[in-house]
PDB file of C-alpha atoms in Angstrom:
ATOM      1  CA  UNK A 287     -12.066  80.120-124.559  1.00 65.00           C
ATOM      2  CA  UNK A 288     -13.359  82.204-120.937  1.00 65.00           C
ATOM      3  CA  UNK A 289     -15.125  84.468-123.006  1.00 64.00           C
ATOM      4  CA  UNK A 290     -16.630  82.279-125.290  1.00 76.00           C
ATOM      5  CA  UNK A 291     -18.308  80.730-122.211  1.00 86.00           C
ATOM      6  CA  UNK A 292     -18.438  83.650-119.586  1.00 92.00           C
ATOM      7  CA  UNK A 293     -20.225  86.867-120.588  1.00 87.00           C
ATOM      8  CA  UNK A 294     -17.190  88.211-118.138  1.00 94.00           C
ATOM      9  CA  UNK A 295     -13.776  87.222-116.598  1.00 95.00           C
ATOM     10  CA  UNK A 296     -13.548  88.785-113.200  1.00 96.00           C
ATOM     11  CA  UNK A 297     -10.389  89.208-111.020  1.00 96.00           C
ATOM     12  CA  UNK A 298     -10.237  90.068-107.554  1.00 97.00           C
ATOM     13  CA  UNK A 299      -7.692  90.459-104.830  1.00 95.00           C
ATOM     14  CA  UNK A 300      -7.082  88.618-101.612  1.00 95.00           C
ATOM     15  CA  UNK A 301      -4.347  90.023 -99.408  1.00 91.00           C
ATOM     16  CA  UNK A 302      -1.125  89.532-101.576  1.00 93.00           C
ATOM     17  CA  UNK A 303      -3.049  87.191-104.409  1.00 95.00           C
ATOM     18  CA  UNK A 304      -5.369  87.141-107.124  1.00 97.00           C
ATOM     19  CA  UNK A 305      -8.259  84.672-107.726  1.00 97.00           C
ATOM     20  CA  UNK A 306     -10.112  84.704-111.283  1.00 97.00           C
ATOM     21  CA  UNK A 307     -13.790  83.846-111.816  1.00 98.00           C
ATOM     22  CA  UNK A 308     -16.132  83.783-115.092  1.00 97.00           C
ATOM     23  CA  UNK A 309     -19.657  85.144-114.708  1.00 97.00           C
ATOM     24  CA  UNK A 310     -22.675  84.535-117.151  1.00 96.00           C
ATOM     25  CA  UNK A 311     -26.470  85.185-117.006  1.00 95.00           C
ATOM     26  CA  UNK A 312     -28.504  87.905-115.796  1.00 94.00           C
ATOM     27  CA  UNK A 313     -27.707  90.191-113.547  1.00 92.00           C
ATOM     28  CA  UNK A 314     -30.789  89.984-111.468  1.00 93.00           C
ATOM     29  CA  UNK A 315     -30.972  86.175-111.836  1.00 96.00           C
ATOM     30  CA  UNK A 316     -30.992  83.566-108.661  1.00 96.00           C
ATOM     31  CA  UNK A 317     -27.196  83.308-108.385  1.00 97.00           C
ATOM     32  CA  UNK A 318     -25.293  79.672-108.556  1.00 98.00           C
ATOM     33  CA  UNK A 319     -21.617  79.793-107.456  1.00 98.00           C
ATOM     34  CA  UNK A 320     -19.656  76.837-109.486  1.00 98.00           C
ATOM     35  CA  UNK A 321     -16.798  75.248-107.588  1.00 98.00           C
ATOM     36  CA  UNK A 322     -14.816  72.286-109.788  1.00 98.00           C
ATOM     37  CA  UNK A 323     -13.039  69.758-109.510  1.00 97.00           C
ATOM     38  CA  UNK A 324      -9.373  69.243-108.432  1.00 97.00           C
ATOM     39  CA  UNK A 325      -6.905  69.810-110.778  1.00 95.00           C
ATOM     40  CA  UNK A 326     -10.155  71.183-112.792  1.00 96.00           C
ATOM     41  CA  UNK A 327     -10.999  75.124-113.365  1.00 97.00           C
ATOM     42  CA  UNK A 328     -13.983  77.095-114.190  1.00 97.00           C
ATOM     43  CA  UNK A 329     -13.938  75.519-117.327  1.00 96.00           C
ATOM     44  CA  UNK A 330     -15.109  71.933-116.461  1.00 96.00           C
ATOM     45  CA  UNK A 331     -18.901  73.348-116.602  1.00 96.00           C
ATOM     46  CA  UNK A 332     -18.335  74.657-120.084  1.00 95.00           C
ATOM     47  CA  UNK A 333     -20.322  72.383-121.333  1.00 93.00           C
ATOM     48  CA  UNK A 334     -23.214  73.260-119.185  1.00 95.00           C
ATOM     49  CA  UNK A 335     -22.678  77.038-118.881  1.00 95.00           C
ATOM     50  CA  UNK A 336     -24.697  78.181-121.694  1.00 94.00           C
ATOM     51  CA  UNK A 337     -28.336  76.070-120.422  1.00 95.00           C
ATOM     52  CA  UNK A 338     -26.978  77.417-116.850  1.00 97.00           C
ATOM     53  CA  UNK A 339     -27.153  80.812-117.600  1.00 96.00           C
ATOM     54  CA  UNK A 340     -30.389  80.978-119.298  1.00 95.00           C
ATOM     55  CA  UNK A 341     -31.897  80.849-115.897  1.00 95.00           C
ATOM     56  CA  UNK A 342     -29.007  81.363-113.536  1.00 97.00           C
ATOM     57  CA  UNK A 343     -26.618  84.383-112.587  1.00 97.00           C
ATOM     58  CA  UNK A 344     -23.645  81.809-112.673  1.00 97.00           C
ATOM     59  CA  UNK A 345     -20.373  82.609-110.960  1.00 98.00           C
ATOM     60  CA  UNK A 346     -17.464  80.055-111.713  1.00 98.00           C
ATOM     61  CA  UNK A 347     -14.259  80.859-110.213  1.00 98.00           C
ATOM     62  CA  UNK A 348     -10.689  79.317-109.988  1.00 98.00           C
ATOM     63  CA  UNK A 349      -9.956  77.526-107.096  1.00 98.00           C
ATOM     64  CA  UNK A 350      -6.607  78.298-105.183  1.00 97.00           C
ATOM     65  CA  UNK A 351      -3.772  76.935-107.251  1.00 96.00           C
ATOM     66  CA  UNK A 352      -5.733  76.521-110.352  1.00 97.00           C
ATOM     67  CA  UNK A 353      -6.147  77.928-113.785  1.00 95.00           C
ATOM     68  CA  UNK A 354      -5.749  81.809-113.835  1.00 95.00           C
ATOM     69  CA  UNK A 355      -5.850  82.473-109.962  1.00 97.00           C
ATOM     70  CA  UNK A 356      -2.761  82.183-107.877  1.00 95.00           C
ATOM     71  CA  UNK A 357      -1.123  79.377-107.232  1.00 94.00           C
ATOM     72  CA  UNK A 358      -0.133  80.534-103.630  1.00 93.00           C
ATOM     73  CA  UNK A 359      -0.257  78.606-100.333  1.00 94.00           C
ATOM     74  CA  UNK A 360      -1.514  77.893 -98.569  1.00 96.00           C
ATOM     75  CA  UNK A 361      -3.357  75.204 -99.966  1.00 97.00           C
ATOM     76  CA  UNK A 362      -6.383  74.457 -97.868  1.00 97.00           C
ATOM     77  CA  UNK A 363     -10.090  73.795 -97.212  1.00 97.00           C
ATOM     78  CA  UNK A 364     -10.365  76.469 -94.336  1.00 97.00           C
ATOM     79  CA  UNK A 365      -8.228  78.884 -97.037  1.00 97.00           C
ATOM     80  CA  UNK A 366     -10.660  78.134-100.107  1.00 98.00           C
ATOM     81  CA  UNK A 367     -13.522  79.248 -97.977  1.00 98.00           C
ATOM     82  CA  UNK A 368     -11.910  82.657 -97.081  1.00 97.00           C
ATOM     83  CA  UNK A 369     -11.417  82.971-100.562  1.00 98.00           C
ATOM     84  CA  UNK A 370     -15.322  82.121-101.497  1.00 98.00           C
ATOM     85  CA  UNK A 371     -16.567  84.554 -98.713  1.00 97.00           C
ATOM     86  CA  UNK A 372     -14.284  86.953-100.880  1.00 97.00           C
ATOM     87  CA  UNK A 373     -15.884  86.407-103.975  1.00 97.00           C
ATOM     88  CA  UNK A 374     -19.581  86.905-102.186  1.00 97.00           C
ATOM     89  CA  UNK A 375     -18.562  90.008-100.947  1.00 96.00           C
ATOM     90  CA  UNK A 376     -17.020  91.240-104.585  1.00 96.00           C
ATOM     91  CA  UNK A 377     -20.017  90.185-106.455  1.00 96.00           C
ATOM     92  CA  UNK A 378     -22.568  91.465-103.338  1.00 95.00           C
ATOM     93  CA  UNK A 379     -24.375  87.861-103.327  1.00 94.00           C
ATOM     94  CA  UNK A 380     -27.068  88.572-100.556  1.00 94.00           C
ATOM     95  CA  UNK A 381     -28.365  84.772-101.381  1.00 96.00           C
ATOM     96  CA  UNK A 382     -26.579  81.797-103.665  1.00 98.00           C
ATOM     97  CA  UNK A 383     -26.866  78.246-103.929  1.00 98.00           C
ATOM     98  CA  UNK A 384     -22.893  76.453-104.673  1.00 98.00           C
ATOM     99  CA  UNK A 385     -22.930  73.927-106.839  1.00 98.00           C
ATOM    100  CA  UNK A 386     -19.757  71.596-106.202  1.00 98.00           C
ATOM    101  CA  UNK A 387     -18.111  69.298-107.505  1.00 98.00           C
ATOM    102  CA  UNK A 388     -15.932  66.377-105.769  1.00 95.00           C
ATOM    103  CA  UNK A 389     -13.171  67.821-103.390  1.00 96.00           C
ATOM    104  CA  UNK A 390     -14.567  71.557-103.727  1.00 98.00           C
ATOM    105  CA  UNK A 391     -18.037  70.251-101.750  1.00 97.00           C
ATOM    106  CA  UNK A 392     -16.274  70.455 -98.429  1.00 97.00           C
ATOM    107  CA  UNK A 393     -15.291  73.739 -98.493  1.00 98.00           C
ATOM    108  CA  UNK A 394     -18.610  74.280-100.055  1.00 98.00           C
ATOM    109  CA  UNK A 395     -20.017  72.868 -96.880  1.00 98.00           C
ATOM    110  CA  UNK A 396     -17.776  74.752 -94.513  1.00 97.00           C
ATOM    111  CA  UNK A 397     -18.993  78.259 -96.099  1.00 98.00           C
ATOM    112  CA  UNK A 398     -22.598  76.820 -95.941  1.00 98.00           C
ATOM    113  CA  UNK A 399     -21.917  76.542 -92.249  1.00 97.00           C
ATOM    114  CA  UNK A 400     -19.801  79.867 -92.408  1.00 96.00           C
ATOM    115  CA  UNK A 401     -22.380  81.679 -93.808  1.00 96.00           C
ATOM    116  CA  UNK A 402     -26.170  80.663 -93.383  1.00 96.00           C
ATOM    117  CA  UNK A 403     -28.041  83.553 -94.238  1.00 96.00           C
ATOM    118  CA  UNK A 404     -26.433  83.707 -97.996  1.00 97.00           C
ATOM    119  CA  UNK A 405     -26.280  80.187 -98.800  1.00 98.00           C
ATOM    120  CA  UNK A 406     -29.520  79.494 -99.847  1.00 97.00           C
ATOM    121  CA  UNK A 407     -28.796  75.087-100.833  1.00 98.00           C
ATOM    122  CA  UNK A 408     -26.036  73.132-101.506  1.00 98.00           C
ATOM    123  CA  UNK A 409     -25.643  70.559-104.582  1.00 98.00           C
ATOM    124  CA  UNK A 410     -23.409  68.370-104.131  1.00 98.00           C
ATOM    125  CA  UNK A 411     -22.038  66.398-107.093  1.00 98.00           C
ATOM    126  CA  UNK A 412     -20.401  63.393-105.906  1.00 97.00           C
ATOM    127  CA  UNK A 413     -18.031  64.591-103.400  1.00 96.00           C
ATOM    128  CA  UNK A 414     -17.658  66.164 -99.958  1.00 96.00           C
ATOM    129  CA  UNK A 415     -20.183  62.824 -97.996  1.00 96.00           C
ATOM    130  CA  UNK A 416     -16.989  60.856 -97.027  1.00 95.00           C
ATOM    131  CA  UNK A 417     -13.451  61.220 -95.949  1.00 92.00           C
ATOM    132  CA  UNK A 418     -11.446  60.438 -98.420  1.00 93.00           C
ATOM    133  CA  UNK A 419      -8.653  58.742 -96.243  1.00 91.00           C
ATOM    134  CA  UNK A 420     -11.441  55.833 -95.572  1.00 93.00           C
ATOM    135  CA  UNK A 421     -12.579  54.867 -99.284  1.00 93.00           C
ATOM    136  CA  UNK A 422     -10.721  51.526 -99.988  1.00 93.00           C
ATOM    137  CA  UNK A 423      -7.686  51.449-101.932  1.00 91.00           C
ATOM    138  CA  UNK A 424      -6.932  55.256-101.687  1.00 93.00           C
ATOM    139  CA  UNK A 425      -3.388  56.084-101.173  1.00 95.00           C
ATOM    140  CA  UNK A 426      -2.053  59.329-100.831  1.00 95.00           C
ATOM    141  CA  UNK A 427       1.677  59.318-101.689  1.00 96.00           C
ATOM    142  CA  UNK A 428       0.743  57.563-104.934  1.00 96.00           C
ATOM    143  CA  UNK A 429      -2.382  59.351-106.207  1.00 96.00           C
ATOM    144  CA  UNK A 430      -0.228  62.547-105.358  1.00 97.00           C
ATOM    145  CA  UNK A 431       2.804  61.154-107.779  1.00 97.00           C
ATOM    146  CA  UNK A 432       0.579  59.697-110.666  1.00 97.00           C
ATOM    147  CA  UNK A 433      -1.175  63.430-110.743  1.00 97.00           C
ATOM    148  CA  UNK A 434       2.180  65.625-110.139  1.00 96.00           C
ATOM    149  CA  UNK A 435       3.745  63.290-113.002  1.00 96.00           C
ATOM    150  CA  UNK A 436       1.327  63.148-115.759  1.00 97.00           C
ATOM    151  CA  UNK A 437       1.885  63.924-119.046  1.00 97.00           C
ATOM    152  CA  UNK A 438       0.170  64.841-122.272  1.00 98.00           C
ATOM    153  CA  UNK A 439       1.990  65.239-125.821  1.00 97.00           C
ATOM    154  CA  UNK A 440      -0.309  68.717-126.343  1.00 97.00           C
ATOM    155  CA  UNK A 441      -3.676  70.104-125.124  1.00 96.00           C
ATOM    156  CA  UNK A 442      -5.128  68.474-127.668  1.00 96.00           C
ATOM    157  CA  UNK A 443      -3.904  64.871-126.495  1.00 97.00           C
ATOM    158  CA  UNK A 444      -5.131  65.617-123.299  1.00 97.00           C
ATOM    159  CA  UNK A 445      -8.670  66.551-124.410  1.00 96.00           C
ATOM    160  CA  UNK A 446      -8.898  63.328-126.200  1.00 95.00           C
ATOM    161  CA  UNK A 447      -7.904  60.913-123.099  1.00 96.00           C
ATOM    162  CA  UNK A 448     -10.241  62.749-120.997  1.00 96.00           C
ATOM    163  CA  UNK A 449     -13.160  62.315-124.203  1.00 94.00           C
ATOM    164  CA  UNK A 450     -12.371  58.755-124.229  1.00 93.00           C
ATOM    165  CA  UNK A 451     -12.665  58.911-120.524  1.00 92.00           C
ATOM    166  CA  UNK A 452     -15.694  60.523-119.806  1.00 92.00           C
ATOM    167  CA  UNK A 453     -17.454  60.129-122.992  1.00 86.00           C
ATOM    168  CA  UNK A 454     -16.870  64.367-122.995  1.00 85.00           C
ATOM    169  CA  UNK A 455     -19.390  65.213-126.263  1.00 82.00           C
ATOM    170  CA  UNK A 456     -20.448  68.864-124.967  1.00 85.00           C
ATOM    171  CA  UNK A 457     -16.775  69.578-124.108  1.00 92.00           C
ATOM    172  CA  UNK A 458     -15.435  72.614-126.639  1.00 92.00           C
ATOM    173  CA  UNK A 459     -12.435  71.951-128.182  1.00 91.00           C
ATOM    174  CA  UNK A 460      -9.577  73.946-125.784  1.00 93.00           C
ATOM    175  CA  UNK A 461     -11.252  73.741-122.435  1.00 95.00           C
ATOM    176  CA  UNK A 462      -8.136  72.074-120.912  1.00 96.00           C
ATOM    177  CA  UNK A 463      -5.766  74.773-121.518  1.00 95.00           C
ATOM    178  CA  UNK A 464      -6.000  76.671-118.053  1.00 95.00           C
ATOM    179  CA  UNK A 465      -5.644  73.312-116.671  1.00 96.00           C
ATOM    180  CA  UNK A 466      -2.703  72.923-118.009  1.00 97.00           C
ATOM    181  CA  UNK A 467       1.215  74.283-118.926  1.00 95.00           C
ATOM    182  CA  UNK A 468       4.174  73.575-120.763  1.00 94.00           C
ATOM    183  CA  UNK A 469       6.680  71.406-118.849  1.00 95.00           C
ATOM    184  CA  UNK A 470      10.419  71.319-119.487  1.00 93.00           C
ATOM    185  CA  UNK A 471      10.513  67.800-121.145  1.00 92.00           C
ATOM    186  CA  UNK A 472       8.325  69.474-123.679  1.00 94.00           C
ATOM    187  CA  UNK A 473       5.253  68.182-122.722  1.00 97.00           C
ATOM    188  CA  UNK A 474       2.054  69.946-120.926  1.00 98.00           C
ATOM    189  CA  UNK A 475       1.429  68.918-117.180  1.00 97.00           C
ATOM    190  CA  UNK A 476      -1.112  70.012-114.866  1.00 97.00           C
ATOM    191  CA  UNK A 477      -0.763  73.884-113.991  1.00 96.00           C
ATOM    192  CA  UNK A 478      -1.509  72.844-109.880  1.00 96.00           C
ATOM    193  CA  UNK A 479       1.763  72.103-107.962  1.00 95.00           C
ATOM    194  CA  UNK A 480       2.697  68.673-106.528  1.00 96.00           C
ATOM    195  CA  UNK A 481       2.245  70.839-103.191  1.00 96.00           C
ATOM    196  CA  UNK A 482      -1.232  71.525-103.795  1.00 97.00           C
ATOM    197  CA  UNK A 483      -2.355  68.056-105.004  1.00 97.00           C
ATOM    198  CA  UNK A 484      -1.052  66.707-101.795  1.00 97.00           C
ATOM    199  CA  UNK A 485      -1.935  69.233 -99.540  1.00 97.00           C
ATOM    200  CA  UNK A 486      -5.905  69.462-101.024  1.00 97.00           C
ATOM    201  CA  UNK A 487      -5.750  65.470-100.928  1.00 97.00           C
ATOM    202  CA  UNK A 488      -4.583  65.552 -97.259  1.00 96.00           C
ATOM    203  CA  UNK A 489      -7.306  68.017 -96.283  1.00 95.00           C
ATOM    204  CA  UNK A 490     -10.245  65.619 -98.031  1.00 95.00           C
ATOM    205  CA  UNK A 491      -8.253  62.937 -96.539  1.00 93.00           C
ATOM    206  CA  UNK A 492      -8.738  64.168 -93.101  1.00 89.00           C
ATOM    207  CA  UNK A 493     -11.914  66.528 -92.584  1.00 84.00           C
ATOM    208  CA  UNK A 494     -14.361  65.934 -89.622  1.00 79.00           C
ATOM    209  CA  UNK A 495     -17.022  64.685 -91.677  1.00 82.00           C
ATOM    210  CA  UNK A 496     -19.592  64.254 -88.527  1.00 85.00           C
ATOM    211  CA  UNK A 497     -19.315  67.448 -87.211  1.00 91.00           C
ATOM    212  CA  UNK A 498     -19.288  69.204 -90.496  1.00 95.00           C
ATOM    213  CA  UNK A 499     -21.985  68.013 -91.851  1.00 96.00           C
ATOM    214  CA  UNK A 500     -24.356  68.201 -88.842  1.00 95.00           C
ATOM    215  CA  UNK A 501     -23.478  72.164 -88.296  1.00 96.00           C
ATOM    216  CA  UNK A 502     -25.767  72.205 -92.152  1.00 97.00           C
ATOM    217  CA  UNK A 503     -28.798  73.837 -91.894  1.00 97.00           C
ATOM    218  CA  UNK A 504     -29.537  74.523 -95.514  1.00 98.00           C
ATOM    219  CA  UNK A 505     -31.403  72.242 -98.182  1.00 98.00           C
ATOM    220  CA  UNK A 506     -28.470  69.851 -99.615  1.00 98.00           C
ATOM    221  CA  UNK A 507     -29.310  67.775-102.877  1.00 98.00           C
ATOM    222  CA  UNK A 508     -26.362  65.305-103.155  1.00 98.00           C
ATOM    223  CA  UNK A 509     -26.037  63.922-106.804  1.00 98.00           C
ATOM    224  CA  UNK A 510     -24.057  60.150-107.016  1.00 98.00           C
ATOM    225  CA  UNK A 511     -22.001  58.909-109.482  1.00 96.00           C
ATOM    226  CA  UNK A 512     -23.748  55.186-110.047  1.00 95.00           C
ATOM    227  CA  UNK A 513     -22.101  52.449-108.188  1.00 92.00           C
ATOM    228  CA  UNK A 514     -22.297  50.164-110.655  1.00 91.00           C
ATOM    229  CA  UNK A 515     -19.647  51.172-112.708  1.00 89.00           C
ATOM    230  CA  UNK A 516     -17.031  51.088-109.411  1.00 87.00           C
ATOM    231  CA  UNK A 517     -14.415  48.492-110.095  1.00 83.00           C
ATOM    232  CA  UNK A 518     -15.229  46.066-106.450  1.00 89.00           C
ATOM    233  CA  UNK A 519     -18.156  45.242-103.908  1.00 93.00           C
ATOM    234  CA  UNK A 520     -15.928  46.905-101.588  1.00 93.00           C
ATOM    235  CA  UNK A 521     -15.808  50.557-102.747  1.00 93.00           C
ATOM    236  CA  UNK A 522     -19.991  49.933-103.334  1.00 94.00           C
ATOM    237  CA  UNK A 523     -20.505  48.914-100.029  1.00 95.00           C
ATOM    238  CA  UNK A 524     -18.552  52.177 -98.795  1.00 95.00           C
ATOM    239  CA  UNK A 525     -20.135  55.119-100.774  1.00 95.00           C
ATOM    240  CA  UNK A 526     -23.778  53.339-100.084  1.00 95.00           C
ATOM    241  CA  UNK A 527     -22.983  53.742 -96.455  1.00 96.00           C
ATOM    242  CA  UNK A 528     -21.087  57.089 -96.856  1.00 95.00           C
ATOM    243  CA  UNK A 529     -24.045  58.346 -98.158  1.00 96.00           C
ATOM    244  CA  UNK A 530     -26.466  56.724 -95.863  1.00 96.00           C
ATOM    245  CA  UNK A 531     -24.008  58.487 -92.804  1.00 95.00           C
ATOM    246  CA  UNK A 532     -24.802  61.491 -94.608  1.00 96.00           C
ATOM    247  CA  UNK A 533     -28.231  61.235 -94.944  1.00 96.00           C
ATOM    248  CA  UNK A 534     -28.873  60.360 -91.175  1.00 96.00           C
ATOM    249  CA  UNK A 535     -26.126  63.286 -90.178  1.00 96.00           C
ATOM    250  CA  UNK A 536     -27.889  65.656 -92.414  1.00 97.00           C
ATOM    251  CA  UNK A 537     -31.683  65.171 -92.444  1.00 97.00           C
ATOM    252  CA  UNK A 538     -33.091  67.619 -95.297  1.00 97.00           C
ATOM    253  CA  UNK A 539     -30.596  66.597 -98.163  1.00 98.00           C
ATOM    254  CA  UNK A 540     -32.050  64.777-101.174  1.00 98.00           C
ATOM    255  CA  UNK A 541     -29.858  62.323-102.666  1.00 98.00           C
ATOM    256  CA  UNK A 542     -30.521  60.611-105.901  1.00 97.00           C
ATOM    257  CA  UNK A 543     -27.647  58.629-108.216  1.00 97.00           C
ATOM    258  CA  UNK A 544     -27.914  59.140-112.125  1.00 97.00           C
ATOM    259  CA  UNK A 545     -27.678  56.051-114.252  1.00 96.00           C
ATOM    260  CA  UNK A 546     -24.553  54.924-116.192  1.00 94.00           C
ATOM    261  CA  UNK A 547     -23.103  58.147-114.681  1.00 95.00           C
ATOM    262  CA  UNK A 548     -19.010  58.299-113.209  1.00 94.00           C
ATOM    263  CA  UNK A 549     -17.623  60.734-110.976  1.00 93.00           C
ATOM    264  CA  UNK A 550     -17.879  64.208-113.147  1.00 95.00           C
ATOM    265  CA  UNK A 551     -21.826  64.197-113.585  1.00 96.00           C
ATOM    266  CA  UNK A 552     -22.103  67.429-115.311  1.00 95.00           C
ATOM    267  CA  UNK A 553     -19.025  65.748-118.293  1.00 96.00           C
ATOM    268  CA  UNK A 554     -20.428  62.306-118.943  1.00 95.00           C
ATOM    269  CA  UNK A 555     -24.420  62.986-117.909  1.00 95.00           C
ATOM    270  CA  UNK A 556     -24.753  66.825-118.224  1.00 96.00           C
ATOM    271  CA  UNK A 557     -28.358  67.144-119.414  1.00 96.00           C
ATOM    272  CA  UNK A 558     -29.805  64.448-116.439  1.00 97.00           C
ATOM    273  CA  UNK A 559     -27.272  66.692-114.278  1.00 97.00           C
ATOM    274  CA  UNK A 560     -29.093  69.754-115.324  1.00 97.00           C
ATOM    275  CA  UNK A 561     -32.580  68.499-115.220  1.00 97.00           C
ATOM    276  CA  UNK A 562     -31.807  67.284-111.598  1.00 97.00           C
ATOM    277  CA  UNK A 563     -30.012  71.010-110.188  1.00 97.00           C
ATOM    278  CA  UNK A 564     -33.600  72.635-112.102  1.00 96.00           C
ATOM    279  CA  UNK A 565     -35.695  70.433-110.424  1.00 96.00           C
ATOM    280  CA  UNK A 566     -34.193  70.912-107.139  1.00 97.00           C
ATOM    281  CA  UNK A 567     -34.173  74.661-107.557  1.00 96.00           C
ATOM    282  CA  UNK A 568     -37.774  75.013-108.627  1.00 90.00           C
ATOM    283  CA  UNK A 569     -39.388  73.003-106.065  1.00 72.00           C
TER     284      UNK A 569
END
């Protein structure tokens, strides 16, 4: 499945551990580092990759803990960003723009901040403009349990629910297997360790959000999931001043919502996704 979407799977080391990464496009292409999901890897812009790489030198790697890299501690924002500044310097990227996805857009920001002369913009998608410990209803312990405990009959099971989820059409068939292994009950279970979801979920939980995102210097275009489809007034009224915080703590970012979208923009509205990272790039 990596090499039907990457032109190349890349490994590199960091001290003691190993962190994989798919690349695609030209060489000599503006590069676009992809950062997922949690839980996610690389794969969860498969079905974007190929319209990505047309115009893009796209590097996609494996966060800390998931898919093919190493599932070593520790298991943290500041830790993710050491690894990213590793992958710059392996694939000599002078000037990229990340493009990440929920959790991953902190550390995203933090190597923004980290590094200003190679990050070139930010995009955001849905994540990284709040702390996660103040969105209504979120509780650590639990989400930590229902993750760690989940449970799909095969790859293919878990492909569907996720389909029926997010409306997945441009999803190949056997994306999910990185995310996922074979358990001893006999069933497949996410590949990241109950450590990791509640260690990444504390760090989300508990960023400074205020002084993070004033330290950001470069252009930011922050793509929402659309409010509409949250499940109570209370969670709206949150992100629509979570990202009104943002916008007044970081001055230059764009922010725009895409219709009848949910939280994984580039899964259930990947071409209004793409059209909105191309027009942001091309201005």
């Amino acid at each position: 499945m990596n090499q039907m979407i990457f032109g190349r799977i890349k490994r590199i080391a960091v001290g003691d551990d190993m962190l994989e990464y798919g690349v695609a496009g030209a060489h000599d292409a503006p590069a676009l580092l992809l950062l997922h999901a949690i839980r996610n890897t690389k794969l969860l812009f498969a079905g974007i990759m190929p319209a990505l790489a047309e115009k893009y030198r796209v590097i996609a790697v494996d966060l800390r803990g998931h898919g093919q890299s190493s599932v070593a501690e520790p298991y943290t924002f500041e830790q993710i960003t050491r690894d990213l500044m590793c992958v710059l310097e392996a694939e000599k990227l002078d000037q990229v723009t990340i493009l990440a996805a929920s959790f991953s857009a902190v550390p995203a920001q933090m190597l923004a901040v980290r590094e200003p002369q190679r990050i070139s913009s930010l995009i955001l998608l849905d994540g990284g403009y709040y702390c996660l410990e103040e969105v209504p209803g979120f509780d650590l312990k639990s989400v930590v349990s229902r993750l760690a405990g989940t449970r799909f009959a095969s790859v293919e099971d878990a492909e569907h629910q996720f389909a029926q989820r997010y409306d997945a059409k441009w999803m190949p068939m056997g994306w999910m297997q990185d995310e996922l292994q074979h358990m001893a009950d006999g069933r497949y279970g996410y590949r990241l360790p109950k450590a990791a979801f509640a260690a990444y979920f504390q760090e989300y939980a508990a960023h400074s959000t205020e002084q993070l995102f004033k330290q950001i210097t470069c252009p930011v275009l922050l793509l929402l999931a659309d409010e509409k489809l949250l499940p109570d007034e209370e969670q709206k009224r949150f992100y629509r001043e979570a990202a009104h915080s943002y916008q007044r703590a970081v001055p230059q970012v764009i922010v725009k919502t895409i219709p009848d979208s949910q939280h994984l923009l580039m899964v259930t509205n990947p071409q209004e996704t793409l059209n909105e990272i191309n027009r942001f790039l091309h201005k």
